Amino acid sequence: MNDRPGFSGTHMLLAVLGGAAAGAAVALLVAPRSGRETRAAIGEYVRDGKEKARNFPPAVKAGANAARKAFVDVMNEEAVV
């Protein structure tokens, strides 16, 4: 299914997240604010990003477990029929 060796959904996700972060940084830097306000906004953005990053791995694990359970349930139903 994957025609490009070395390219995966993980790479795509990282590229999208990196692009979003770069776009947000540019938007903050070109916004009409004083330097102090811009630095405060960047600091808040970084703190929010750190918090989201802490919550990301458990959320991915929970999602993967839910997907695995759903797959196993479907496979078990198919085996019964």
Short mmCIF file of N, CA and C in Angstrom, two decimals:
data_model
loop_
_atom_site.label_atom_id
_atom_site.label_comp_id
_atom_site.label_asym_id
_atom_site.label_seq_id
_atom_site.Cartn_x
_atom_site.Cartn_y
_atom_site.Cartn_z
N MET A 1 0.80 -1.19 0.00
CA MET A 1 0.00 0.00 0.00
C MET A 1 0.85 1.26 0.00
N ASN A 2 2.00 1.19 0.63
CA ASN A 2 2.91 2.33 0.71
C ASN A 2 3.88 2.27 -0.45
N ASP A 3 3.75 3.19 -1.43
CA ASP A 3 4.58 3.17 -2.63
C ASP A 3 5.95 3.78 -2.41
N ARG A 4 6.12 4.52 -1.35
CA ARG A 4 7.39 5.20 -1.11
C ARG A 4 8.08 4.59 0.10
N PRO A 5 9.20 3.92 -0.14
CA PRO A 5 9.91 3.35 1.01
C PRO A 5 10.42 4.46 1.93
N GLY A 6 10.29 4.25 3.21
CA GLY A 6 10.78 5.24 4.17
C GLY A 6 9.77 6.33 4.50
N PHE A 7 8.64 6.37 3.85
CA PHE A 7 7.62 7.38 4.11
C PHE A 7 6.46 6.71 4.81
N SER A 8 6.03 7.31 5.92
CA SER A 8 4.93 6.69 6.66
C SER A 8 3.97 7.76 7.15
N GLY A 9 2.90 7.30 7.75
CA GLY A 9 1.93 8.22 8.34
C GLY A 9 2.55 9.04 9.46
N THR A 10 3.50 8.44 10.17
CA THR A 10 4.19 9.17 11.24
C THR A 10 4.95 10.35 10.67
N HIS A 11 5.63 10.12 9.53
CA HIS A 11 6.35 11.22 8.89
C HIS A 11 5.39 12.34 8.48
N MET A 12 4.24 11.95 7.97
CA MET A 12 3.25 12.95 7.55
C MET A 12 2.75 13.73 8.75
N LEU A 13 2.45 13.05 9.84
CA LEU A 13 1.98 13.71 11.05
C LEU A 13 3.03 14.70 11.57
N LEU A 14 4.27 14.26 11.60
CA LEU A 14 5.35 15.16 12.07
C LEU A 14 5.51 16.35 11.14
N ALA A 15 5.38 16.14 9.84
CA ALA A 15 5.49 17.25 8.89
C ALA A 15 4.36 18.26 9.10
N VAL A 16 3.14 17.76 9.30
CA VAL A 16 1.99 18.65 9.52
C VAL A 16 2.16 19.43 10.83
N LEU A 17 2.56 18.74 11.89
CA LEU A 17 2.76 19.42 13.17
C LEU A 17 3.89 20.44 13.09
N GLY A 18 4.97 20.09 12.40
CA GLY A 18 6.08 21.03 12.22
C GLY A 18 5.65 22.25 11.42
N GLY A 19 4.88 22.04 10.38
CA GLY A 19 4.38 23.16 9.58
C GLY A 19 3.44 24.05 10.37
N ALA A 20 2.60 23.43 11.19
CA ALA A 20 1.69 24.21 12.02
C ALA A 20 2.47 25.05 13.03
N ALA A 21 3.50 24.46 13.63
CA ALA A 21 4.31 25.20 14.60
C ALA A 21 5.05 26.35 13.92
N ALA A 22 5.59 26.11 12.74
CA ALA A 22 6.29 27.16 12.02
C ALA A 22 5.32 28.29 11.64
N GLY A 23 4.15 27.93 11.18
CA GLY A 23 3.15 28.94 10.82
C GLY A 23 2.72 29.76 12.03
N ALA A 24 2.54 29.10 13.15
CA ALA A 24 2.16 29.82 14.37
C ALA A 24 3.27 30.77 14.81
N ALA A 25 4.52 30.31 14.71
CA ALA A 25 5.65 31.16 15.10
C ALA A 25 5.73 32.39 14.20
N VAL A 26 5.56 32.22 12.91
CA VAL A 26 5.60 33.36 11.98
C VAL A 26 4.45 34.31 12.29
N ALA A 27 3.27 33.77 12.54
CA ALA A 27 2.12 34.62 12.85
C ALA A 27 2.37 35.45 14.11
N LEU A 28 2.98 34.84 15.11
CA LEU A 28 3.28 35.57 16.34
C LEU A 28 4.32 36.66 16.10
N LEU A 29 5.30 36.35 15.27
CA LEU A 29 6.39 37.29 15.05
C LEU A 29 5.98 38.49 14.19
N VAL A 30 5.03 38.32 13.31
CA VAL A 30 4.63 39.43 12.45
C VAL A 30 3.37 40.13 12.95
N ALA A 31 2.84 39.70 14.07
CA ALA A 31 1.65 40.33 14.63
C ALA A 31 1.99 41.73 15.12
N PRO A 32 1.04 42.65 15.02
CA PRO A 32 1.30 44.03 15.45
C PRO A 32 1.23 44.17 16.97
N ARG A 33 2.29 43.74 17.65
CA ARG A 33 2.38 43.84 19.11
C ARG A 33 3.75 44.37 19.47
N SER A 34 3.86 44.79 20.70
CA SER A 34 5.18 45.19 21.19
C SER A 34 6.02 43.94 21.42
N GLY A 35 7.32 44.13 21.56
CA GLY A 35 8.21 43.00 21.81
C GLY A 35 7.86 42.27 23.08
N ARG A 36 7.53 43.01 24.12
CA ARG A 36 7.17 42.39 25.40
C ARG A 36 5.92 41.53 25.26
N GLU A 37 4.90 42.05 24.58
CA GLU A 37 3.66 41.29 24.39
C GLU A 37 3.92 40.05 23.54
N THR A 38 4.75 40.20 22.51
CA THR A 38 5.06 39.07 21.64
C THR A 38 5.81 37.99 22.41
N ARG A 39 6.79 38.37 23.20
CA ARG A 39 7.54 37.40 24.01
C ARG A 39 6.62 36.70 25.00
N ALA A 40 5.70 37.44 25.60
CA ALA A 40 4.75 36.83 26.53
C ALA A 40 3.85 35.83 25.81
N ALA A 41 3.41 36.19 24.60
CA ALA A 41 2.56 35.29 23.83
C ALA A 41 3.33 34.03 23.43
N ILE A 42 4.59 34.19 23.05
CA ILE A 42 5.40 33.03 22.67
C ILE A 42 5.61 32.14 23.89
N GLY A 43 5.90 32.74 25.04
CA GLY A 43 6.07 31.96 26.27
C GLY A 43 4.82 31.16 26.61
N GLU A 44 3.66 31.79 26.48
CA GLU A 44 2.41 31.10 26.76
C GLU A 44 2.19 29.95 25.76
N TYR A 45 2.50 30.22 24.51
CA TYR A 45 2.36 29.20 23.47
C TYR A 45 3.27 28.00 23.77
N VAL A 46 4.50 28.28 24.19
CA VAL A 46 5.44 27.20 24.51
C VAL A 46 4.95 26.40 25.72
N ARG A 47 4.47 27.09 26.73
CA ARG A 47 3.96 26.38 27.91
C ARG A 47 2.76 25.49 27.54
N ASP A 48 1.87 26.02 26.72
CA ASP A 48 0.73 25.21 26.27
C ASP A 48 1.20 24.00 25.47
N GLY A 49 2.20 24.22 24.62
CA GLY A 49 2.74 23.13 23.81
C GLY A 49 3.37 22.05 24.66
N LYS A 50 4.08 22.46 25.71
CA LYS A 50 4.69 21.47 26.61
C LYS A 50 3.61 20.63 27.29
N GLU A 51 2.54 21.28 27.73
CA GLU A 51 1.45 20.56 28.39
C GLU A 51 0.80 19.57 27.42
N LYS A 52 0.57 20.00 26.19
CA LYS A 52 -0.02 19.10 25.20
C LYS A 52 0.91 17.95 24.89
N ALA A 53 2.22 18.24 24.83
CA ALA A 53 3.19 17.18 24.54
C ALA A 53 3.22 16.14 25.66
N ARG A 54 3.03 16.57 26.90
CA ARG A 54 2.99 15.62 28.02
C ARG A 54 1.78 14.70 27.91
N ASN A 55 0.68 15.23 27.42
CA ASN A 55 -0.56 14.45 27.31
C ASN A 55 -0.63 13.63 26.03
N PHE A 56 0.21 13.93 25.06
CA PHE A 56 0.12 13.29 23.75
C PHE A 56 0.41 11.79 23.80
N PRO A 57 1.53 11.34 24.39
CA PRO A 57 1.80 9.90 24.39
C PRO A 57 0.70 9.05 25.04
N PRO A 58 0.17 9.43 26.21
CA PRO A 58 -0.93 8.61 26.76
C PRO A 58 -2.16 8.60 25.85
N ALA A 59 -2.44 9.72 25.19
CA ALA A 59 -3.59 9.78 24.30
C ALA A 59 -3.39 8.87 23.10
N VAL A 60 -2.18 8.84 22.56
CA VAL A 60 -1.89 7.96 21.42
C VAL A 60 -2.00 6.51 21.86
N LYS A 61 -1.46 6.19 23.02
CA LYS A 61 -1.53 4.81 23.53
C LYS A 61 -2.98 4.40 23.73
N ALA A 62 -3.79 5.28 24.31
CA ALA A 62 -5.20 4.96 24.53
C ALA A 62 -5.92 4.76 23.20
N GLY A 63 -5.62 5.61 22.23
CA GLY A 63 -6.24 5.46 20.91
C GLY A 63 -5.82 4.18 20.22
N ALA A 64 -4.55 3.84 20.33
CA ALA A 64 -4.05 2.59 19.73
C ALA A 64 -4.69 1.38 20.40
N ASN A 65 -4.82 1.42 21.71
CA ASN A 65 -5.46 0.32 22.42
C ASN A 65 -6.93 0.17 22.02
N ALA A 66 -7.61 1.29 21.88
CA ALA A 66 -9.02 1.25 21.46
C ALA A 66 -9.15 0.69 20.05
N ALA A 67 -8.26 1.09 19.16
CA ALA A 67 -8.29 0.58 17.79
C ALA A 67 -8.00 -0.92 17.76
N ARG A 68 -7.02 -1.34 18.57
CA ARG A 68 -6.68 -2.77 18.65
C ARG A 68 -7.88 -3.57 19.15
N LYS A 69 -8.54 -3.06 20.21
CA LYS A 69 -9.69 -3.76 20.76
C LYS A 69 -10.81 -3.86 19.73
N ALA A 70 -11.05 -2.77 19.01
CA ALA A 70 -12.10 -2.78 17.98
C ALA A 70 -11.76 -3.79 16.89
N PHE A 71 -10.49 -3.84 16.49
CA PHE A 71 -10.06 -4.79 15.47
C PHE A 71 -10.26 -6.23 15.95
N VAL A 72 -9.84 -6.51 17.16
CA VAL A 72 -9.98 -7.86 17.72
C VAL A 72 -11.47 -8.23 17.81
N ASP A 73 -12.30 -7.30 18.24
CA ASP A 73 -13.73 -7.56 18.33
C ASP A 73 -14.32 -7.90 16.96
N VAL A 74 -13.93 -7.16 15.94
CA VAL A 74 -14.45 -7.41 14.60
C VAL A 74 -13.96 -8.77 14.10
N MET A 75 -12.69 -9.06 14.36
CA MET A 75 -12.15 -10.34 13.92
C MET A 75 -12.84 -11.50 14.63
N ASN A 76 -13.14 -11.33 15.91
CA ASN A 76 -13.85 -12.37 16.65
C ASN A 76 -15.26 -12.57 16.11
N GLU A 77 -15.93 -11.48 15.75
CA GLU A 77 -17.27 -11.58 15.18
C GLU A 77 -17.22 -12.31 13.84
N GLU A 78 -16.22 -12.01 13.02
CA GLU A 78 -16.07 -12.66 11.71
C GLU A 78 -15.81 -14.15 11.90
N ALA A 79 -15.04 -14.51 12.93
CA ALA A 79 -14.71 -15.92 13.15
C ALA A 79 -15.96 -16.69 13.59
N VAL A 80 -16.87 -16.04 14.28
CA VAL A 80 -18.08 -16.71 14.75
C VAL A 80 -19.04 -16.95 13.62
N VAL A 81 -19.13 -16.01 12.70
CA VAL A 81 -20.09 -16.12 11.59
C VAL A 81 -19.67 -17.11 10.62
#
